[in-house]
mmCIF file of C-alpha atoms in Angstrom:
data_model
loop_
_atom_site.group_PDB
_atom_site.id
_atom_site.type_symbol
_atom_site.label_atom_id
_atom_site.label_comp_id
_atom_site.label_asym_id
_atom_site.label_seq_id
_atom_site.Cartn_x
_atom_site.Cartn_y
_atom_site.Cartn_z
ATOM 1 C CA MET A 1 96.253 165.819 210.216
ATOM 2 C CA PHE A 2 96.771 162.113 209.620
ATOM 3 C CA PHE A 3 93.008 161.589 209.361
ATOM 4 C CA ARG A 4 92.703 164.260 206.658
ATOM 5 C CA GLN A 5 95.513 162.697 204.616
ATOM 6 C CA LEU A 6 93.877 159.266 204.926
ATOM 7 C CA LEU A 7 90.508 160.652 203.874
ATOM 8 C CA ARG A 8 92.105 162.415 200.880
ATOM 9 C CA ALA A 9 93.880 159.196 199.877
ATOM 10 C CA LEU A 10 90.677 157.174 200.071
ATOM 11 C CA LEU A 11 88.837 159.811 198.028
ATOM 12 C CA TYR A 12 91.483 159.737 195.308
ATOM 13 C CA SER A 13 91.486 155.934 195.365
ATOM 14 C CA GLY A 14 87.682 155.843 194.949
ATOM 15 C CA ILE A 15 87.772 158.263 192.055
ATOM 16 C CA PHE A 16 90.521 156.202 190.419
ATOM 17 C CA PHE A 17 88.486 153.004 190.879
ATOM 18 C CA VAL A 18 85.412 154.591 189.338
ATOM 19 C CA ILE A 19 87.490 155.741 186.391
ATOM 20 C CA ILE A 20 88.910 152.245 185.891
ATOM 21 C CA VAL A 21 85.434 150.632 186.053
ATOM 22 C CA ALA A 22 83.943 153.196 183.670
ATOM 23 C CA THR A 23 86.842 152.731 181.260
ATOM 24 C CA ALA A 24 86.420 148.946 181.349
ATOM 25 C CA PHE A 25 82.695 149.254 180.759
ATOM 26 C CA VAL A 26 83.157 151.600 177.790
ATOM 27 C CA THR A 27 85.842 149.309 176.377
ATOM 28 C CA MET A 28 83.640 146.222 176.707
ATOM 29 C CA GLU A 29 80.700 148.063 175.185
ATOM 30 C CA PHE A 30 82.881 149.123 172.269
ATOM 31 C CA LEU A 31 84.215 145.625 171.740
ATOM 32 C CA THR A 32 80.733 144.091 171.981
ATOM 33 C CA LYS A 33 79.281 146.523 169.510
ATOM 34 C CA GLY A 34 82.055 145.696 167.100
ATOM 35 C CA LYS A 35 81.318 141.929 166.999
ATOM 36 C CA THR A 36 78.647 141.491 164.349
ATOM 37 C CA VAL A 37 77.940 138.638 161.949
ATOM 38 C CA SER A 38 75.924 138.138 158.770
ATOM 39 C CA VAL A 39 72.922 135.860 159.244
ATOM 40 C CA PRO A 40 73.375 132.629 157.215
ATOM 41 C CA ASP A 41 70.728 131.171 154.897
ATOM 42 C CA LEU A 42 69.056 128.345 156.817
ATOM 43 C CA MET A 43 66.210 127.678 154.369
ATOM 44 C CA ASN A 44 65.638 123.980 153.629
ATOM 45 C CA LYS A 45 68.438 122.940 155.989
ATOM 46 C CA GLN A 46 67.973 120.168 158.532
ATOM 47 C CA ILE A 47 67.614 121.573 162.053
ATOM 48 C CA VAL A 48 70.708 119.819 163.433
ATOM 49 C CA GLU A 49 72.796 121.135 160.542
ATOM 50 C CA ALA A 50 71.357 124.648 161.034
ATOM 51 C CA GLY A 51 72.141 124.535 164.751
ATOM 52 C CA GLY A 52 75.769 123.683 163.998
ATOM 53 C CA ILE A 53 76.082 126.573 161.548
ATOM 54 C CA LEU A 54 74.702 129.067 164.085
ATOM 55 C CA LYS A 55 76.909 127.722 166.868
ATOM 56 C CA ASP A 56 80.020 128.326 164.771
ATOM 57 C CA LEU A 57 78.890 131.941 164.277
ATOM 58 C CA ARG A 58 78.114 132.325 167.988
ATOM 59 C CA LEU A 59 74.434 132.745 167.349
ATOM 60 C CA LYS A 60 71.552 131.067 169.134
ATOM 61 C CA PHE A 61 68.795 128.871 167.724
ATOM 62 C CA SER A 62 65.068 129.076 168.493
ATOM 63 C CA ILE A 63 62.276 126.918 166.980
ATOM 64 C CA GLU A 64 59.129 129.045 166.922
ATOM 65 C CA GLY A 65 56.772 126.461 165.433
ATOM 66 C CA GLU A 66 56.105 123.642 162.959
ATOM 67 C CA GLU A 67 53.976 123.602 159.807
ATOM 68 C CA PHE A 68 53.064 121.178 157.030
ATOM 69 C CA HIS A 69 54.827 121.925 153.751
ATOM 70 C CA PRO A 70 54.283 120.168 150.391
ATOM 71 C CA ALA A 71 57.877 120.608 149.164
ATOM 72 C CA ILE A 72 60.174 120.864 152.217
ATOM 73 C CA ARG A 73 60.995 117.638 154.037
ATOM 74 C CA LYS A 74 60.234 116.971 157.682
ATOM 75 C CA ASP A 75 62.633 118.584 160.214
ATOM 76 C CA HIS A 76 63.918 121.040 157.600
ATOM 77 C CA ILE A 77 63.578 124.819 157.925
ATOM 78 C CA ILE A 78 60.738 126.635 156.136
ATOM 79 C CA SER A 79 61.488 130.227 157.239
ATOM 80 C CA GLN A 80 63.802 132.209 159.492
ATOM 81 C CA ASN A 81 63.941 135.542 161.317
ATOM 82 C CA PRO A 82 66.132 137.583 160.852
ATOM 83 C CA VAL A 83 66.410 136.782 157.158
ATOM 84 C CA ALA A 84 69.635 135.621 155.521
ATOM 85 C CA GLY A 85 72.136 138.438 154.969
ATOM 86 C CA ALA A 86 70.997 140.597 157.894
ATOM 87 C CA VAL A 87 73.847 141.885 160.112
ATOM 88 C CA ILE A 88 73.366 141.260 163.839
ATOM 89 C CA LYS A 89 75.399 141.016 167.053
ATOM 90 C CA GLU A 90 76.903 137.772 168.209
ATOM 91 C CA GLY A 91 74.759 135.998 170.791
ATOM 92 C CA ARG A 92 71.444 136.933 169.220
ATOM 93 C CA SER A 93 68.830 134.256 168.544
ATOM 94 C CA ILE A 94 67.608 133.182 165.095
ATOM 95 C CA SER A 95 63.995 131.985 165.186
ATOM 96 C CA VAL A 96 62.857 129.401 162.623
ATOM 97 C CA ILE A 97 59.734 127.553 161.474
ATOM 98 C CA VAL A 98 60.311 123.845 160.888
ATOM 99 C CA SER A 99 58.519 121.638 158.356
ATOM 100 C CA LYS A 100 56.386 118.704 159.488
ATOM 101 C CA GLY A 101 56.598 117.355 155.946
ATOM 102 C CA ALA A 102 53.745 117.040 153.485
ATOM 103 C CA GLN A 103 50.314 116.432 154.973
ATOM 104 C CA GLU A 104 49.076 112.923 154.175
ATOM 105 C CA VAL A 105 45.643 112.186 152.702
ATOM 106 C CA THR A 106 43.742 109.047 151.708
ATOM 107 C CA VAL A 107 43.136 108.627 147.975
ATOM 108 C CA PRO A 108 39.375 108.418 147.208
ATOM 109 C CA ARG A 109 37.812 105.820 144.908
ATOM 110 C CA LEU A 110 37.235 107.341 141.484
ATOM 111 C CA GLU A 111 36.645 104.270 139.326
ATOM 112 C CA MET A 112 33.293 104.209 137.490
ATOM 113 C CA GLU A 113 32.780 107.926 138.219
ATOM 114 C CA HIS A 114 32.306 110.486 135.437
ATOM 115 C CA LEU A 115 35.455 112.481 134.683
ATOM 116 C CA ARG A 116 33.958 115.808 135.842
ATOM 117 C CA LYS A 117 32.911 114.358 139.192
ATOM 118 C CA ALA A 118 36.265 112.603 139.608
ATOM 119 C CA GLU A 119 38.164 115.868 139.028
ATOM 120 C CA LYS A 120 36.030 117.627 141.641
ATOM 121 C CA THR A 121 36.574 114.820 144.160
ATOM 122 C CA ILE A 122 40.344 114.908 143.587
ATOM 123 C CA ARG A 123 40.539 118.637 144.355
ATOM 124 C CA GLU A 124 38.217 118.395 147.370
ATOM 125 C CA ASN A 125 40.582 115.824 148.892
ATOM 126 C CA GLY A 126 43.625 118.073 148.593
ATOM 127 C CA LEU A 127 45.080 116.231 145.605
ATOM 128 C CA ASP A 128 45.937 117.373 142.095
ATOM 129 C CA ILE A 129 44.962 116.055 138.658
ATOM 130 C CA GLY A 130 47.788 114.291 136.847
ATOM 131 C CA SER A 131 47.907 112.824 133.353
ATOM 132 C CA ILE A 132 44.668 111.611 131.743
ATOM 133 C CA ALA A 133 44.778 108.778 129.201
ATOM 134 C CA ARG A 134 41.906 107.335 127.199
ATOM 135 C CA ALA A 135 41.031 103.870 125.938
ATOM 136 C CA ASN A 136 38.068 102.158 124.327
ATOM 137 C CA SER A 137 35.888 100.350 126.834
ATOM 138 C CA SER A 138 32.470 98.796 127.151
ATOM 139 C CA VAL A 139 31.625 101.288 129.926
ATOM 140 C CA GLY A 140 30.192 104.682 129.030
ATOM 141 C CA LYS A 141 32.217 107.495 127.546
ATOM 142 C CA ASP A 142 34.183 109.755 129.986
ATOM 143 C CA ILE A 143 33.930 107.191 132.802
ATOM 144 C CA VAL A 144 37.020 106.485 134.947
ATOM 145 C CA ILE A 145 38.308 102.973 134.162
ATOM 146 C CA ALA A 146 41.417 102.998 136.390
ATOM 147 C CA GLN A 147 43.408 105.346 138.637
ATOM 148 C CA TYR A 148 46.815 105.737 140.263
ATOM 149 C CA PRO A 149 47.474 105.900 143.209
ATOM 150 C CA GLN A 150 45.027 103.148 144.101
ATOM 151 C CA PRO A 151 41.869 103.924 146.134
ATOM 152 C CA GLY A 152 42.466 103.841 149.885
ATOM 153 C CA SER A 153 46.225 104.353 149.643
ATOM 154 C CA VAL A 154 47.843 107.112 151.717
ATOM 155 C CA THR A 155 49.859 109.785 149.913
ATOM 156 C CA ASP A 156 51.069 113.363 150.348
ATOM 157 C CA ARG A 157 48.641 116.267 150.009
ATOM 158 C CA GLY A 158 49.039 117.795 146.562
ATOM 159 C CA GLU A 159 50.078 114.497 144.957
ATOM 160 C CA LYS A 160 48.884 114.026 141.365
ATOM 161 C CA VAL A 161 46.253 111.380 140.584
ATOM 162 C CA GLU A 162 46.497 109.817 137.122
ATOM 163 C CA LEU A 163 43.336 108.622 135.384
ATOM 164 C CA LEU A 164 42.427 106.229 132.577
ATOM 165 C CA ILE A 165 39.176 107.365 130.973
ATOM 166 C CA SER A 166 36.809 105.443 128.700
ATOM 167 C CA SER A 167 36.373 106.682 125.143
ATOM 168 C CA GLY A 168 33.345 104.418 124.820
ATOM 169 C CA SER A 169 33.134 101.193 122.847
ATOM 170 C CA GLN A 170 34.951 101.035 119.549
ATOM 171 C CA ASP A 171 32.798 100.273 116.530
ATOM 172 C CA VAL A 172 33.702 97.030 114.792
ATOM 173 C CA TRP A 173 32.459 96.751 111.229
ATOM 174 C CA PHE A 174 31.895 93.660 109.086
ATOM 175 C CA LYS A 175 30.498 92.835 105.684
ATOM 176 C CA THR A 176 27.217 90.996 105.994
ATOM 177 C CA PRO A 177 27.964 87.344 105.227
ATOM 178 C CA PHE A 178 26.067 85.277 102.647
ATOM 179 C CA LEU A 179 23.560 83.309 104.724
ATOM 180 C CA SER A 180 20.777 82.421 102.312
ATOM 181 C CA GLY A 181 20.575 78.669 101.841
ATOM 182 C CA LYS A 182 22.306 77.878 105.151
ATOM 183 C CA MET A 183 20.597 76.172 108.039
ATOM 184 C CA ILE A 184 19.681 78.471 110.910
ATOM 185 C CA GLU A 185 22.025 76.646 113.332
ATOM 186 C CA GLU A 186 25.067 77.275 111.119
ATOM 187 C CA ALA A 187 24.126 80.911 110.507
ATOM 188 C CA SER A 188 23.520 81.510 114.219
ATOM 189 C CA ALA A 189 27.028 80.296 115.067
ATOM 190 C CA ILE A 190 28.570 82.639 112.480
ATOM 191 C CA LEU A 191 26.586 85.665 113.640
ATOM 192 C CA GLU A 192 27.234 84.973 117.321
ATOM 193 C CA ARG A 193 31.009 85.126 116.723
ATOM 194 C CA MET A 194 30.508 88.493 114.996
ATOM 195 C CA GLY A 195 28.393 89.852 117.845
ATOM 196 C CA ILE A 196 25.364 90.354 115.575
ATOM 197 C CA GLU A 197 21.827 90.084 116.948
ATOM 198 C CA ILE A 198 19.392 87.803 115.034
ATOM 199 C CA THR A 199 15.702 88.367 114.318
ATOM 200 C CA ILE A 200 13.907 85.409 112.755
ATOM 201 C CA VAL A 201 10.938 85.738 110.435
ATOM 202 C CA LEU A 202 9.189 82.434 109.708
ATOM 203 C CA ALA A 203 7.956 81.462 106.237
ATOM 204 C CA LYS A 204 6.460 78.340 104.687
ATOM 205 C CA GLY A 205 8.908 75.993 103.039
ATOM 206 C CA GLU A 206 9.741 72.397 102.279
ATOM 207 C CA GLU A 207 12.775 72.103 104.594
ATOM 208 C CA PRO A 208 12.301 73.542 108.070
ATOM 209 C CA GLY A 209 15.177 75.689 109.399
ATOM 210 C CA ARG A 210 16.545 76.689 105.998
ATOM 211 C CA ILE A 211 17.331 80.414 105.474
ATOM 212 C CA ILE A 212 15.623 81.772 102.382
ATOM 213 C CA GLY A 213 16.216 85.500 102.858
ATOM 214 C CA GLN A 214 18.230 88.069 104.850
ATOM 215 C CA LYS A 215 18.302 91.792 105.630
ATOM 216 C CA PRO A 216 20.708 93.465 105.135
ATOM 217 C CA LYS A 217 21.905 91.788 101.966
ATOM 218 C CA THR A 218 25.245 90.071 101.487
ATOM 219 C CA GLY A 219 28.222 92.503 101.509
ATOM 220 C CA PHE A 220 26.330 95.341 103.225
ATOM 221 C CA PRO A 221 28.363 97.017 106.044
ATOM 222 C CA ILE A 222 27.162 95.860 109.453
ATOM 223 C CA ARG A 223 28.438 96.840 112.878
ATOM 224 C CA LYS A 224 29.057 94.684 115.929
ATOM 225 C CA GLY A 225 25.948 94.892 118.074
ATOM 226 C CA ASP A 226 23.659 95.552 115.093
ATOM 227 C CA GLY A 227 20.862 93.189 114.145
ATOM 228 C CA ILE A 228 20.139 91.075 111.080
ATOM 229 C CA GLU A 229 16.782 89.722 109.980
ATOM 230 C CA LEU A 230 16.697 86.135 108.669
ATOM 231 C CA THR A 231 13.743 84.568 106.931
ATOM 232 C CA VAL A 232 13.616 80.905 107.940
ATOM 233 C CA THR A 233 11.333 78.160 106.650
ATOM 234 C CA GLU A 234 8.929 76.221 108.788
ATOM 235 C CA LYS A 235 6.469 73.418 108.081
#
């Protein structure tokens, strides 16, 4: 009799224990399911700052990889999963991709290259074409005179390269001076300062070295680098 009562008591106690455990489990499951948070926006945030934000929300932090990025600084977040605004349970992990910063490249030498070739070289080296200015120069037209950044310097991929391009030499015009009657030495000095080339034609005369004729004539437009023909006397 006593044994049956004891067995019945143990059976009831076991059932009661199971009920308590099941109730606790259901309660915990209900409470856990109720604790959700909205995923914060971590884009462009520094990883230490992002980790602090997630810790306050009882979320975890996972770095899935690193990539170069032309605009986002090193150790700042490029992307995240789940995305900002998603609703998730507390304790879940947010995976992120972190920037390694802009990829660095060496600036090529472009000086004395034709503009078309320089533009191609800039793009092939992962750089971009910046402002292009022009100036008169003794080098050929459309040739690179100067560049910035300087050749050999290290800069970020995608950085703009600024160019100074030659427009060719600028024409300088004069009026042909009056040279007839002058000695060749005096005329040569004048024409040398003007950048005019001299061709001498010899002719008989009483005073050697005296100019007795010129082409073009006095007052005729003449350009720097052009030539002038002087008729000079000889014995």
